[in-house]
Coordinates of C-alpha atoms in Angstrom, one line a residue:
M1 CA -88.1 8.5 -143.9
G2 CA -88.3 6.5 -140.7
K3 CA -85.8 8.5 -138.8
F4 CA -88.2 11.8 -139.2
K5 CA -91.0 9.8 -137.5
S6 CA -93.0 12.1 -135.1
N7 CA -96.6 11.9 -133.5
S8 CA -97.3 15.3 -135.9
P9 CA -97.0 15.2 -139.5
L10 CA -96.2 18.9 -139.4
T11 CA -93.2 18.2 -137.5
N12 CA -92.1 15.7 -139.7
Y13 CA -92.5 18.0 -142.6
R14 CA -90.5 20.6 -140.8
I15 CA -87.5 18.4 -140.0
F16 CA -87.4 17.0 -143.7
G17 CA -87.4 20.6 -145.1
K18 CA -84.8 21.7 -143.1
M19 CA -82.4 18.7 -144.3
Q20 CA -83.7 19.5 -147.9
L21 CA -82.4 23.0 -147.2
G22 CA -79.1 22.4 -146.0
R23 CA -78.7 20.1 -148.8
M24 CA -79.5 22.7 -151.4
I25 CA -77.0 25.2 -149.5
F26 CA -74.2 23.0 -149.5
A27 CA -74.6 21.1 -152.5
R28 CA -71.7 21.1 -155.2
V29 CA -74.0 22.8 -158.0
T30 CA -73.2 25.2 -160.8
L31 CA -74.6 28.1 -162.1
G32 CA -73.4 29.3 -165.4
G33 CA -70.5 26.9 -164.7
V34 CA -69.4 28.6 -161.4
Y35 CA -69.1 26.5 -158.6
L36 CA -71.2 27.8 -155.7
Q37 CA -70.3 25.4 -152.9
P38 CA -66.6 27.2 -152.4
I39 CA -68.4 30.7 -152.8
L40 CA -70.9 29.9 -149.9
W41 CA -67.8 28.2 -147.8
I42 CA -66.1 31.4 -148.0
I43 CA -69.0 33.5 -146.9
V44 CA -69.4 31.1 -143.7
I45 CA -65.9 31.1 -143.0
A46 CA -65.6 35.1 -143.3
A47 CA -68.7 35.8 -141.1
A48 CA -67.1 33.2 -138.4
L49 CA -63.9 35.2 -138.7
L50 CA -65.7 38.4 -138.5
L51 CA -67.6 37.5 -135.2
G52 CA -64.4 36.1 -133.9
A53 CA -62.6 39.2 -134.3
G54 CA -65.3 40.8 -132.7
A55 CA -65.5 38.5 -129.9
F56 CA -61.5 38.8 -129.5
Y57 CA -61.7 42.6 -129.6
G58 CA -64.5 42.5 -126.8
I59 CA -62.5 40.4 -124.7
T60 CA -59.4 42.5 -125.2
L61 CA -62.0 45.5 -124.1
S62 CA -62.9 43.5 -120.9
R63 CA -59.5 43.3 -119.9
A64 CA -58.4 46.8 -120.6
A65 CA -61.8 47.9 -118.7
K66 CA -60.7 45.9 -115.5
T67 CA -57.6 48.3 -115.7
K68 CA -59.6 51.3 -116.2
S69 CA -62.1 50.6 -113.6
S70 CA -59.3 49.8 -111.1
N71 CA -57.8 53.4 -112.0
S72 CA -60.7 55.4 -112.3
V73 CA -61.2 56.3 -108.6
F74 CA -63.9 58.6 -107.4
T75 CA -61.2 60.9 -105.8
P76 CA -62.9 64.5 -105.8
I77 CA -60.6 67.5 -104.4
P78 CA -62.1 69.5 -101.9
S79 CA -60.4 72.7 -102.6
T80 CA -63.2 74.9 -101.3
D81 CA -62.9 75.4 -97.4
A82 CA -65.6 74.7 -95.1
E83 CA -67.1 78.1 -94.3
R84 CA -67.1 78.8 -98.1
I85 CA -69.5 75.8 -98.5
G86 CA -71.4 76.5 -95.6
H87 CA -72.1 80.0 -96.9
A88 CA -73.1 78.7 -100.3
A89 CA -75.4 76.4 -98.5
N90 CA -77.0 79.0 -96.8
A91 CA -77.4 81.3 -99.6
L92 CA -78.9 78.5 -102.0
S93 CA -81.4 77.6 -99.1
A94 CA -82.5 81.4 -99.1
I95 CA -83.3 81.4 -102.7
I96 CA -85.1 78.4 -102.6
K97 CA -87.5 80.1 -100.2
C98 CA -88.2 82.5 -103.4
R99 CA -90.9 80.7 -104.9
T100 CA -89.8 81.7 -108.5
V101 CA -92.3 79.1 -110.4
S102 CA -92.7 79.9 -113.8
R103 CA -96.0 79.1 -115.6
D104 CA -97.0 79.0 -119.1
N105 CA -99.1 82.0 -118.5
P106 CA -96.6 84.9 -117.1
L107 CA -99.8 86.6 -115.5
D108 CA -100.0 83.6 -113.2
N109 CA -96.4 84.3 -111.9
D110 CA -95.7 86.2 -108.7
A111 CA -93.4 89.0 -109.8
S112 CA -92.5 89.8 -106.2
E113 CA -90.6 86.4 -105.9
W114 CA -88.2 87.5 -108.4
V115 CA -87.4 90.6 -107.1
K116 CA -86.9 89.0 -103.5
L117 CA -84.6 86.5 -105.3
R118 CA -82.2 89.4 -106.7
D119 CA -82.4 91.2 -103.4
R120 CA -81.2 88.3 -101.6
L121 CA -78.2 87.6 -104.1
R122 CA -77.0 91.6 -103.4
R123 CA -77.0 90.8 -99.7
D124 CA -75.3 87.5 -99.7
F125 CA -72.7 88.3 -102.6
P126 CA -71.8 92.0 -101.7
L127 CA -68.4 92.0 -103.4
T128 CA -69.8 90.7 -106.7
H129 CA -72.6 93.5 -106.7
K130 CA -70.0 96.1 -105.9
T131 CA -67.7 95.2 -108.7
L132 CA -69.6 93.7 -111.5
A133 CA -72.3 95.5 -113.4
R134 CA -75.6 94.2 -113.1
E135 CA -78.4 94.3 -115.9
I136 CA -81.8 93.4 -115.4
I137 CA -83.4 92.0 -118.7
S138 CA -86.8 91.5 -119.7
D139 CA -88.0 92.7 -116.0
Y140 CA -86.7 89.7 -114.4
S141 CA -83.5 88.0 -116.0
L142 CA -80.3 89.1 -114.6
L143 CA -77.0 89.4 -116.3
Y144 CA -73.6 90.2 -114.5
I145 CA -70.6 91.6 -116.5
W146 CA -67.4 91.3 -115.1
K147 CA -65.2 93.8 -117.1
S148 CA -61.4 93.1 -117.6
D149 CA -59.1 96.1 -117.1
D150 CA -56.9 94.6 -120.0
S151 CA -59.3 92.5 -122.0
E152 CA -57.8 89.9 -124.1
G153 CA -59.8 87.7 -126.4
E154 CA -63.7 87.0 -126.5
P155 CA -65.4 86.9 -123.3
L156 CA -66.6 83.9 -121.4
L157 CA -70.3 83.3 -120.8
L158 CA -71.9 81.4 -117.8
S159 CA -75.6 80.5 -118.1
A160 CA -78.2 79.1 -115.9
H161 CA -82.0 80.1 -114.7
I162 CA -83.6 81.4 -111.7
D163 CA -87.1 80.1 -112.4
V164 CA -88.1 76.5 -111.1
A165 CA -91.0 74.1 -112.0
D166 CA -94.0 73.9 -109.9
A167 CA -94.1 71.4 -106.8
D168 CA -97.1 69.2 -105.5
G169 CA -97.8 66.5 -103.5
E170 CA -96.2 65.5 -100.2
W171 CA -92.3 66.1 -99.7
E172 CA -90.5 65.1 -96.9
Y173 CA -89.1 68.3 -96.6
P174 CA -91.4 71.5 -97.9
P175 CA -90.3 72.3 -101.6
F176 CA -89.9 76.2 -100.7
D177 CA -88.5 75.9 -97.2
G178 CA -84.7 75.4 -98.1
V179 CA -84.2 72.9 -95.2
I180 CA -80.4 71.9 -94.7
S181 CA -80.5 68.2 -93.4
D182 CA -78.5 65.0 -93.6
G183 CA -75.8 66.8 -95.8
Y184 CA -78.4 68.1 -98.3
V185 CA -80.2 71.2 -99.2
W186 CA -83.5 70.2 -99.6
G187 CA -86.0 72.2 -102.0
R188 CA -87.6 72.7 -105.6
G189 CA -84.6 74.2 -107.4
T190 CA -81.8 72.8 -105.7
L191 CA -80.4 70.6 -108.5
D192 CA -82.6 72.5 -111.5
C193 CA -80.7 74.7 -111.4
K194 CA -80.3 77.7 -108.6
C195 CA -77.4 75.5 -107.4
S196 CA -75.5 76.5 -110.2
I197 CA -76.4 80.3 -109.8
I198 CA -75.0 79.9 -106.2
A199 CA -71.8 78.2 -107.3
M200 CA -70.9 80.6 -109.9
L201 CA -71.8 83.6 -107.5
E202 CA -69.5 82.0 -104.9
A203 CA -66.5 81.3 -107.1
V204 CA -66.6 84.7 -108.2
E205 CA -67.0 86.4 -104.8
T206 CA -63.9 84.1 -103.7
L207 CA -61.9 85.1 -106.7
L208 CA -62.7 88.8 -105.9
E209 CA -61.6 88.3 -102.2
R210 CA -58.4 87.0 -103.7
G211 CA -57.9 90.3 -105.9
F212 CA -58.0 88.2 -109.2
K213 CA -58.2 90.3 -112.3
P214 CA -59.6 88.8 -115.2
K215 CA -57.9 89.0 -118.7
R216 CA -60.9 88.9 -120.7
D217 CA -64.6 89.8 -119.8
I218 CA -67.0 87.4 -118.0
Y219 CA -70.8 87.3 -118.2
L220 CA -73.3 85.5 -116.1
A221 CA -76.5 85.1 -117.7
F222 CA -79.5 84.0 -115.6
S223 CA -83.0 83.6 -117.6
H224 CA -86.1 84.0 -115.5
D225 CA -88.6 81.7 -117.4
Q226 CA -86.5 78.6 -119.0
E227 CA -89.2 76.1 -117.4
S228 CA -92.1 77.8 -119.3
G229 CA -90.7 79.4 -122.3
T230 CA -87.7 81.4 -123.9
A231 CA -88.6 85.1 -123.4
G232 CA -85.7 85.8 -120.8
A233 CA -83.2 84.0 -122.9
L234 CA -84.2 85.7 -126.2
A235 CA -84.1 88.9 -124.6
L236 CA -80.5 88.2 -123.2
A237 CA -79.7 87.1 -127.0
R238 CA -81.0 90.4 -128.0
F239 CA -78.5 92.3 -125.7
F240 CA -75.8 90.3 -126.9
A241 CA -76.6 91.1 -130.5
D242 CA -76.9 94.6 -130.0
R243 CA -73.4 95.1 -128.4
N244 CA -72.1 92.9 -131.3
L245 CA -70.8 90.3 -128.7
S246 CA -69.2 86.9 -129.3
F247 CA -67.9 84.3 -127.0
Y248 CA -64.9 82.2 -126.5
M249 CA -67.1 79.6 -125.0
I250 CA -70.6 79.0 -123.5
L251 CA -71.2 77.0 -120.4
D252 CA -74.8 76.1 -119.5
E253 CA -76.7 73.6 -117.2
G254 CA -76.6 70.0 -118.7
G255 CA -74.9 66.7 -117.8
W256 CA -73.7 65.7 -114.3
V257 CA -71.1 63.4 -112.6
T258 CA -72.9 60.4 -112.0
R259 CA -72.6 56.7 -111.9
G260 CA -76.4 55.9 -112.9
L261 CA -76.9 57.3 -116.1
L262 CA -74.8 54.7 -118.1
P263 CA -74.8 51.0 -117.2
I264 CA -71.2 51.1 -115.9
R265 CA -69.7 51.2 -112.4
V266 CA -67.5 54.1 -112.3
P267 CA -68.6 57.8 -112.4
V268 CA -68.6 59.6 -115.6
A269 CA -69.2 63.3 -116.4
Q270 CA -71.3 64.0 -119.0
V271 CA -70.4 67.2 -121.0
G272 CA -73.4 67.9 -123.3
I273 CA -72.0 68.8 -127.0
A274 CA -75.6 69.2 -128.5
E275 CA -79.2 69.3 -127.2
K276 CA -82.3 67.6 -128.5
G277 CA -85.1 70.0 -130.2
R278 CA -88.4 70.3 -128.5
M279 CA -92.0 70.5 -129.9
R280 CA -95.3 70.7 -128.5
V281 CA -98.4 69.4 -130.1
K282 CA -102.0 69.9 -129.0
L283 CA -104.5 67.3 -129.3
S284 CA -108.2 68.3 -129.6
V285 CA -111.7 66.7 -130.1
D286 CA -115.0 68.4 -130.3
T287 CA -118.2 66.3 -129.6
N288 CA -121.7 67.3 -128.8
G289 CA -121.3 66.7 -124.9
G290 CA -124.3 66.1 -123.0
H291 CA -125.3 64.8 -119.8
A292 CA -123.0 62.2 -117.8
S293 CA -126.3 60.0 -117.1
L294 CA -126.8 59.1 -120.9
P295 CA -123.3 58.9 -122.4
P296 CA -122.7 58.2 -126.2
R297 CA -120.4 55.2 -127.1
H298 CA -117.2 57.4 -127.2
T299 CA -116.8 60.8 -125.0
S300 CA -114.5 63.3 -125.8
V301 CA -112.3 62.4 -122.9
G302 CA -112.4 58.9 -124.0
L303 CA -111.5 59.5 -127.5
L304 CA -108.3 61.6 -126.3
S305 CA -107.5 58.7 -123.9
E306 CA -107.2 56.4 -126.7
A307 CA -105.2 58.8 -128.9
I308 CA -102.6 59.2 -126.2
A309 CA -102.6 55.5 -125.4
R310 CA -102.0 54.8 -129.1
V311 CA -99.1 57.3 -129.3
E312 CA -97.7 55.9 -125.9
Y313 CA -98.0 52.3 -127.1
R314 CA -96.0 52.9 -130.5
P315 CA -92.6 55.1 -129.7
Y316 CA -91.2 57.0 -132.8
K317 CA -88.3 54.9 -134.8
A318 CA -85.2 54.8 -133.2
R319 CA -81.8 55.1 -134.6
L320 CA -78.3 55.8 -133.7
T321 CA -76.7 59.5 -134.1
S322 CA -73.0 60.5 -134.3
V323 CA -73.1 62.1 -131.0
V324 CA -74.6 59.0 -129.0
V325 CA -72.0 56.6 -130.9
S326 CA -69.3 58.8 -130.0
Q327 CA -70.9 59.2 -126.3
L328 CA -70.9 55.5 -125.8
K329 CA -67.5 54.8 -127.5
N330 CA -65.7 57.3 -125.2
V331 CA -66.6 55.0 -122.3
I332 CA -66.3 51.8 -124.2
Y333 CA -63.7 50.1 -121.7
V334 CA -66.0 50.6 -118.7
L335 CA -68.9 49.2 -120.3
P336 CA -70.5 45.7 -120.0
F337 CA -69.3 43.0 -122.4
R338 CA -72.3 42.9 -124.8
W339 CA -72.1 46.8 -125.3
R340 CA -68.5 46.7 -125.9
Y341 CA -69.2 43.8 -128.5
A342 CA -71.8 46.0 -130.2
L343 CA -70.0 49.1 -130.3
A344 CA -67.2 47.4 -131.6
N345 CA -68.7 46.0 -134.5
L346 CA -70.7 48.7 -136.1
P347 CA -72.6 49.2 -138.2
L348 CA -73.2 45.4 -138.5
T349 CA -74.7 45.6 -134.8
N350 CA -76.3 48.8 -135.2
K351 CA -79.8 47.0 -134.5
T352 CA -78.3 45.3 -131.3
L353 CA -77.1 48.7 -130.1
I354 CA -80.4 50.3 -130.5
K355 CA -82.2 47.5 -128.5
L356 CA -79.5 47.9 -125.4
C357 CA -80.1 51.5 -125.5
S358 CA -84.0 51.4 -125.9
N359 CA -84.2 48.9 -123.1
E360 CA -82.6 51.3 -120.5
E361 CA -85.2 53.8 -119.3
R362 CA -82.3 56.5 -119.1
L363 CA -80.9 55.7 -122.5
N364 CA -84.0 55.3 -124.5
P365 CA -84.2 58.9 -125.2
L366 CA -80.8 59.0 -127.0
V367 CA -81.8 57.0 -129.5
R368 CA -85.4 58.3 -130.6
S369 CA -87.5 61.3 -130.4
T370 CA -89.8 61.1 -127.3
V371 CA -93.5 61.6 -126.7
A372 CA -94.8 62.4 -123.5
A373 CA -98.6 63.6 -122.7
V374 CA -98.1 66.2 -120.0
R375 CA -101.3 67.8 -119.7
F376 CA -105.2 67.3 -120.2
D377 CA -107.9 69.7 -120.1
G378 CA -111.8 69.1 -120.7
G379 CA -114.5 69.1 -118.3
S380 CA -115.8 71.6 -115.7
S381 CA -118.8 69.4 -113.9
G382 CA -119.1 66.1 -112.4
N383 CA -122.1 65.3 -114.2
V384 CA -121.5 67.0 -117.8
L385 CA -120.0 65.5 -120.8
P386 CA -117.7 68.1 -122.1
G387 CA -117.9 68.8 -125.8
E388 CA -114.3 69.9 -126.3
A389 CA -111.4 68.3 -125.0
S390 CA -107.6 68.5 -125.2
A391 CA -104.3 67.2 -124.4
F392 CA -101.1 68.4 -124.8
L393 CA -97.8 66.5 -125.8
D394 CA -94.1 67.5 -125.2
I395 CA -91.8 65.9 -127.9
R396 CA -87.9 66.0 -127.4
L397 CA -86.4 65.8 -131.0
L398 CA -83.6 63.6 -132.0
H399 CA -81.2 65.1 -134.5
G400 CA -82.2 64.5 -138.0
D401 CA -86.1 64.2 -137.0
S402 CA -88.1 66.9 -138.4
G403 CA -91.4 68.3 -136.6
E404 CA -93.2 67.6 -139.9
G405 CA -92.2 63.9 -139.9
I406 CA -93.4 63.6 -135.9
L407 CA -96.6 65.4 -136.7
Q408 CA -97.5 63.1 -139.5
F409 CA -96.5 60.1 -137.1
I410 CA -99.1 61.3 -134.5
R411 CA -101.9 62.0 -137.0
D412 CA -101.3 58.6 -138.6
M413 CA -101.5 57.0 -135.0
V414 CA -104.7 59.1 -133.8
S415 CA -106.4 58.5 -137.4
G416 CA -110.1 57.6 -137.2
L417 CA -110.8 58.8 -133.8
G418 CA -111.6 62.1 -134.9
V419 CA -108.9 63.8 -133.1
F420 CA -106.8 66.8 -134.4
A421 CA -103.2 67.2 -133.8
E422 CA -101.6 70.5 -134.3
D423 CA -98.0 71.9 -133.9
I424 CA -97.9 74.7 -131.4
G425 CA -94.5 75.6 -131.0
T426 CA -91.2 73.7 -132.4
V427 CA -87.3 74.4 -131.7
P428 CA -85.2 72.3 -133.6
P429 CA -82.1 70.5 -132.2
S430 CA -79.1 72.4 -131.5
D431 CA -76.1 72.5 -133.5
I432 CA -73.3 69.8 -132.5
S433 CA -70.5 71.7 -130.8
E434 CA -66.6 70.7 -131.4
R435 CA -65.1 68.4 -128.9
K436 CA -61.2 68.3 -130.2
C437 CA -60.6 71.7 -129.4
E438 CA -59.2 74.1 -126.9
Q439 CA -62.2 74.9 -125.2
F440 CA -63.5 71.4 -124.5
N441 CA -60.3 70.5 -123.4
V442 CA -60.3 73.6 -120.8
V443 CA -63.6 72.1 -119.6
K444 CA -62.0 68.3 -119.0
E445 CA -58.8 69.8 -117.3
C446 CA -61.0 71.6 -114.8
I447 CA -63.3 68.4 -114.2
L448 CA -60.3 66.3 -113.7
D449 CA -58.6 69.1 -111.6
V450 CA -61.7 69.2 -109.1
F451 CA -63.5 65.7 -109.6
G452 CA -60.2 63.4 -109.8
S453 CA -59.4 60.9 -112.4
I454 CA -62.9 60.0 -113.9
E455 CA -64.2 59.3 -117.3
I456 CA -65.3 62.4 -119.3
S457 CA -67.6 61.6 -122.3
P458 CA -69.2 64.0 -124.7
S459 CA -72.9 63.6 -124.7
L460 CA -76.4 64.6 -126.3
T461 CA -78.3 66.6 -123.6
I462 CA -82.2 65.5 -123.6
T463 CA -83.4 68.5 -122.1
S464 CA -83.7 72.1 -123.1
T465 CA -81.5 74.8 -121.9
C466 CA -80.9 78.5 -122.4
S467 CA -77.8 78.0 -124.5
R468 CA -80.0 77.1 -127.3
Q469 CA -80.6 80.8 -128.0
Y470 CA -77.0 81.6 -127.5
E471 CA -75.4 79.6 -130.4
Q472 CA -75.2 82.2 -132.8
F473 CA -72.8 83.9 -130.4
C474 CA -70.4 81.1 -130.3
P475 CA -69.6 77.7 -131.8
F476 CA -68.5 76.3 -128.7
V477 CA -71.5 75.4 -126.1
Y478 CA -71.2 73.0 -123.5
R479 CA -73.7 71.9 -121.2
F480 CA -72.5 70.7 -117.8
S481 CA -73.7 70.9 -114.2
P482 CA -70.4 70.3 -112.1
F483 CA -72.4 68.5 -109.4
T484 CA -72.1 64.7 -108.2
L485 CA -75.6 62.8 -108.5
T486 CA -76.5 59.3 -107.1
P487 CA -79.3 57.4 -109.3
V488 CA -81.9 58.6 -106.5
D489 CA -80.8 62.0 -106.9
Q490 CA -81.4 62.3 -110.6
S491 CA -85.0 60.7 -110.1
R492 CA -85.7 63.6 -108.0
L493 CA -85.2 66.2 -110.7
H494 CA -88.8 67.7 -111.4
G495 CA -90.0 65.3 -108.9
R496 CA -90.6 65.4 -105.6
G497 CA -87.8 65.5 -102.9
E498 CA -85.6 67.4 -105.0
G499 CA -82.2 67.9 -103.1
V500 CA -78.4 68.9 -103.4
R501 CA -75.6 67.2 -101.4
V502 CA -73.8 70.1 -99.6
D503 CA -70.4 68.7 -100.4
S504 CA -71.2 68.5 -104.0
L505 CA -72.0 72.3 -103.9
G506 CA -68.7 72.8 -102.7
L507 CA -67.3 70.7 -105.9
A508 CA -69.2 73.0 -108.0
I509 CA -67.8 76.3 -106.4
S510 CA -64.3 74.8 -107.1
F511 CA -65.2 73.9 -110.8
Y512 CA -66.4 77.3 -111.8
R513 CA -63.3 79.0 -110.1
E514 CA -61.2 76.8 -111.6
L515 CA -62.6 77.4 -115.0
I516 CA -62.5 81.1 -114.8
E517 CA -59.0 81.0 -113.6
K518 CA -57.9 79.0 -116.5
V519 CA -59.7 81.1 -119.3
C520 CA -59.4 84.4 -118.2
E521 CA -56.0 84.2 -116.6

């Protein structure tokens, strides 16, 4: 025991224990006449070979990644002329000035702004409004129908929304001025998603000027309240149902062309083949209230704050879904080595991959249902303790998670605080659309035609879109916004300083024009 001497008896004991454990594992002992030592060595060798194979595969992918990265050059093809792009930028600027902010209570909306927007679209796209039929749905949603003289096959549906989130705080350029400066159009809705509406209509206007005749009908559906509800999209869905429509393909807002979402150096077009569900939970507490000069140990606001802190401190359990694994494997060649290694050795490395995603702010929502506090109500005076207070949580449901399970998780988290949690509205995750099909290939071809040789990945859309209401009419639903975004641009979505690059607007026009031509010729 002399060689195990140490200042700490506990250290000596641990070292001796480890030596004894090693002797026990590799000792030539028998169990029922069967030698264990050879079996243990076989397990060790097999594990080493497996890890070595994974490392070799990762190195091979690393070499392929260098080749792939050198070939994956961002070379967009600006096939839209400068005059057309300038017209689109001015048209987008004009509708940004229409304050179509949709709020939870429709009575709080200024209906005249929606009327101003549709009148402006009529002025800026005269040929479109002369040729296409226009329906006003549910008072404010818009539906344009381009009828084919000789319809062949099911129609194409392109979707977007004309309302925007509210804007607060200090902006460099006022959120509803539609300023065009520094190569951008600035303002609320320039990215989400009035830009798509302008690009679609500009593409249609261009094709009409060229005398294009579609071989199938084309529908452009613009809902009016996507940011606050689903009334517009549901009314449009009823319109489609009343006419027994089914669509060849549905394309809505969704992923972008960007370098910043995944931890890679090359641009990737994220084409959503599914979207997360959405759930809203109300937390409420009821106390006696009182005067602020004589507060109880725990006030209603304090209890709710504790409840929210608990929910934020402990995220819901994370796991991998088939959509996310597919999304990552599709760009495996251009991911960092540790990501490639984890993907190459699934399912043994499930936990490693989940941890990698969880540590990335933009990827964390891909592996778990997220819970976010979005509103706090309580109190009306500076010296009165509110008896009742409430908070609202916005939850985005991952495929495989249920609203009931999330609600029970929240109730467990706030247990003992006297806080009541209730579900005030749940929309489950969408269906998962096929990606090995003609429709998805058409989208890919259009992306490559317009944006050049870039990576294209089927992805999970973490936001809500109107297309969730249209799934009954088509199994091929894709979510893609054909605009190039920098990481800074992405951070401005629903934030301050939202803006879209003017040249990116030109690429989007080219994409929609290509798509209409490929699908409808």
